mmCIF file of C-alpha atoms in Angstrom:
data_model
loop_
_atom_site.group_PDB
_atom_site.id
_atom_site.type_symbol
_atom_site.label_atom_id
_atom_site.label_comp_id
_atom_site.label_asym_id
_atom_site.label_seq_id
_atom_site.Cartn_x
_atom_site.Cartn_y
_atom_site.Cartn_z
ATOM 1 C CA MET A 1 0.000 0.000 0.000
ATOM 2 C CA ARG A 2 2.941 2.328 0.618
ATOM 3 C CA TRP A 3 3.741 2.428 -3.134
ATOM 4 C CA VAL A 4 0.219 3.717 -3.838
ATOM 5 C CA HIS A 5 0.530 6.275 -1.035
ATOM 6 C CA ASP A 6 3.894 7.486 -2.343
ATOM 7 C CA GLY A 7 2.891 7.483 -6.017
ATOM 8 C CA LEU A 8 -0.063 9.827 -5.619
ATOM 9 C CA PRO A 9 0.293 13.398 -6.938
ATOM 10 C CA PHE A 10 -0.969 14.757 -3.596
ATOM 11 C CA LEU A 11 0.824 15.667 -0.412
ATOM 12 C CA ILE A 12 -0.322 13.212 2.260
ATOM 13 C CA ALA A 13 0.700 13.745 5.857
ATOM 14 C CA THR A 14 0.035 12.659 9.374
ATOM 15 C CA ALA A 15 0.680 15.583 11.693
ATOM 16 C CA GLY A 16 0.805 15.612 15.453
ATOM 17 C CA LEU A 17 -1.068 18.188 17.434
ATOM 18 C CA ASP A 18 2.403 19.052 18.781
ATOM 19 C CA GLY A 19 3.077 20.863 15.477
ATOM 20 C CA TYR A 20 5.327 18.290 13.795
ATOM 21 C CA TYR A 21 4.700 15.997 10.863
ATOM 22 C CA LYS A 22 4.794 12.351 11.917
ATOM 23 C CA ARG A 23 4.703 10.900 8.426
ATOM 24 C CA VAL A 24 4.739 12.358 4.912
ATOM 25 C CA ASN A 25 4.551 10.702 1.513
ATOM 26 C CA ALA A 26 7.069 10.935 -1.333
ATOM 27 C CA ALA A 27 5.149 13.825 -2.916
ATOM 28 C CA PHE A 28 6.647 16.135 -0.269
ATOM 29 C CA GLU A 29 10.028 15.576 -1.851
ATOM 30 C CA ARG A 30 8.738 15.642 -5.456
ATOM 31 C CA ILE A 31 6.669 18.806 -5.018
ATOM 32 C CA LEU A 32 8.457 20.709 -2.249
ATOM 33 C CA GLY A 33 11.969 19.273 -2.423
ATOM 34 C CA TRP A 34 12.139 18.249 1.261
ATOM 35 C CA SER A 35 13.042 14.673 2.153
ATOM 36 C CA GLU A 36 10.875 12.844 4.642
ATOM 37 C CA ARG A 37 13.561 13.273 7.303
ATOM 38 C CA GLU A 38 13.750 17.028 6.677
ATOM 39 C CA SER A 39 9.957 17.368 6.729
ATOM 40 C CA LEU A 40 9.701 15.558 10.058
ATOM 41 C CA SER A 41 12.574 17.405 11.735
ATOM 42 C CA ARG A 42 11.051 20.903 11.928
ATOM 43 C CA PRO A 43 7.708 22.282 13.098
ATOM 44 C CA PHE A 44 5.446 22.316 10.031
ATOM 45 C CA MET A 45 4.676 25.993 10.656
ATOM 46 C CA GLU A 46 8.258 26.745 9.532
ATOM 47 C CA PHE A 47 7.338 25.502 6.047
ATOM 48 C CA ILE A 48 4.399 27.928 5.784
ATOM 49 C CA HIS A 49 4.843 31.419 4.319
ATOM 50 C CA PRO A 50 5.039 33.994 7.153
ATOM 51 C CA GLU A 51 2.013 35.886 5.782
ATOM 52 C CA ASP A 52 -0.081 32.683 5.933
ATOM 53 C CA ARG A 53 0.857 31.607 9.460
ATOM 54 C CA ALA A 54 -1.955 33.453 11.252
ATOM 55 C CA SER A 55 -4.614 31.736 9.143
ATOM 56 C CA ALA A 56 -2.742 28.425 9.532
ATOM 57 C CA ASP A 57 -2.830 28.911 13.316
ATOM 58 C CA GLU A 58 -6.586 29.471 13.125
ATOM 59 C CA ALA A 59 -7.028 26.303 11.071
ATOM 60 C CA PHE A 60 -4.874 24.380 13.542
ATOM 61 C CA GLU A 61 -7.032 25.651 16.424
ATOM 62 C CA ARG A 62 -10.157 24.346 14.627
ATOM 63 C CA LEU A 63 -8.467 20.957 14.249
ATOM 64 C CA ALA A 64 -7.620 20.898 17.959
ATOM 65 C CA THR A 65 -11.348 21.221 18.726
ATOM 66 C CA GLY A 66 -12.185 18.277 16.463
ATOM 67 C CA LYS A 67 -13.326 20.192 13.387
ATOM 68 C CA THR A 68 -12.280 19.147 9.881
ATOM 69 C CA VAL A 69 -10.537 21.836 7.855
ATOM 70 C CA ALA A 70 -11.440 21.745 4.155
ATOM 71 C CA GLY A 71 -10.282 24.045 1.378
ATOM 72 C CA PHE A 72 -7.563 25.719 3.449
ATOM 73 C CA VAL A 73 -4.941 27.282 1.159
ATOM 74 C CA ASP A 74 -1.457 28.371 2.147
ATOM 75 C CA ARG A 75 1.954 28.832 0.591
ATOM 76 C CA ASN A 76 4.489 26.132 1.415
ATOM 77 C CA LEU A 77 8.221 26.673 1.272
ATOM 78 C CA ARG A 78 10.157 24.640 -1.242
ATOM 79 C CA LYS A 79 13.709 23.625 -0.488
ATOM 80 C CA ASP A 80 14.886 25.942 -3.298
ATOM 81 C CA GLY A 81 13.372 28.945 -1.463
ATOM 82 C CA THR A 82 10.309 29.389 -3.677
ATOM 83 C CA TYR A 83 6.730 28.762 -2.563
ATOM 84 C CA ARG A 84 3.909 26.557 -3.859
ATOM 85 C CA TRP A 85 0.231 27.190 -3.155
ATOM 86 C CA ILE A 86 -1.277 24.110 -1.482
ATOM 87 C CA GLU A 87 -4.976 23.477 -0.853
ATOM 88 C CA TRP A 88 -5.539 21.222 2.172
ATOM 89 C CA MET A 89 -8.199 18.908 3.549
ATOM 90 C CA VAL A 90 -7.302 17.971 7.124
ATOM 91 C CA ILE A 91 -9.190 15.641 9.433
ATOM 92 C CA PRO A 92 -8.362 15.517 13.157
ATOM 93 C CA VAL A 93 -8.177 12.292 15.174
ATOM 94 C CA LEU A 94 -8.194 13.723 18.685
ATOM 95 C CA ASP A 95 -7.981 10.439 20.577
ATOM 96 C CA ARG A 96 -4.610 9.863 18.865
ATOM 97 C CA ASN A 97 -3.485 13.542 18.983
ATOM 98 C CA ILE A 98 -2.961 13.602 15.227
ATOM 99 C CA ALA A 99 -4.517 14.917 12.050
ATOM 100 C CA PHE A 100 -4.502 13.414 8.568
ATOM 101 C CA GLY A 101 -4.029 15.852 5.712
ATOM 102 C CA ILE A 102 -4.179 15.716 1.948
ATOM 103 C CA GLY A 103 -2.801 18.664 -0.001
ATOM 104 C CA GLN A 104 -2.967 19.531 -3.672
ATOM 105 C CA ASP A 105 -0.539 21.882 -5.390
ATOM 106 C CA ILE A 106 -2.750 24.538 -6.993
ATOM 107 C CA THR A 107 0.030 26.950 -7.975
ATOM 108 C CA GLU A 108 -0.441 26.550 -11.730
ATOM 109 C CA ARG A 109 -4.225 26.812 -11.459
ATOM 110 C CA LEU A 110 -3.856 30.100 -9.560
ATOM 111 C CA ARG A 111 -1.437 31.424 -12.182
ATOM 112 C CA VAL A 112 -3.916 30.614 -14.954
ATOM 113 C CA GLU A 113 -6.762 32.231 -13.018
ATOM 114 C CA GLU A 114 -4.674 35.353 -12.424
ATOM 115 C CA ALA A 115 -3.792 35.561 -16.118
ATOM 116 C CA LEU A 116 -7.464 35.194 -16.985
ATOM 117 C CA GLN A 117 -8.427 38.036 -14.695
ATOM 118 C CA GLU A 118 -5.923 40.245 -16.494
ATOM 119 C CA SER A 119 -7.228 39.235 -19.920
ATOM 120 C CA GLU A 120 -10.464 40.262 -21.564
ATOM 121 C CA PRO A 121 -13.503 39.279 -19.460
ATOM 122 C CA GLY A 122 -15.157 37.170 -22.188
ATOM 123 C CA GLN A 123 -12.077 35.057 -22.791
ATOM 124 C CA GLY A 124 -11.705 34.320 -19.082
ATOM 125 C CA THR A 125 -15.197 32.841 -18.845
ATOM 126 C CA CYS A 126 -14.555 30.399 -21.685
ATOM 127 C CA VAL A 127 -11.182 29.217 -20.346
ATOM 128 C CA ARG A 128 -12.507 28.890 -16.772
ATOM 129 C CA ALA A 129 -15.149 26.519 -18.112
ATOM 130 C CA ILE A 130 -12.522 24.158 -19.552
ATOM 131 C CA LEU A 131 -9.945 24.514 -16.746
ATOM 132 C CA PRO A 132 -11.415 21.673 -14.620
ATOM 133 C CA ILE A 133 -11.170 19.350 -17.622
ATOM 134 C CA VAL A 134 -7.512 20.258 -18.171
ATOM 135 C CA GLU A 135 -6.672 19.731 -14.473
ATOM 136 C CA GLN A 136 -7.878 16.131 -14.579
ATOM 137 C CA ASP A 137 -5.020 15.048 -16.857
#
């Protein structure tokens, strides 16, 4: 099962309510450049863009009360110093003091949407309609 877990194009993590990742899949290294060891060795808040940390703290507080966090978006630091926009779905498991998270890199989608907003309004509507089809590939 590990090969399926590691082959997925999504970030999959188990995080402790102590603020550290407990387990991450291979996508962390493919997408963000951090090895599993590096990802586990630092508080996960250190990987989040400083401007996004307040909203990440709020999301973490919701998790600590047993609430699922869906559609949370933040910028995650890549090992090369750049950032990727990640959209998260995180489910807490309070009796184990952990949360399971699945993240999708939406950086390219956001770039396309930004370009569309800068283009003519009519063209943006047409491309937005086909964007979900393109993302499935």
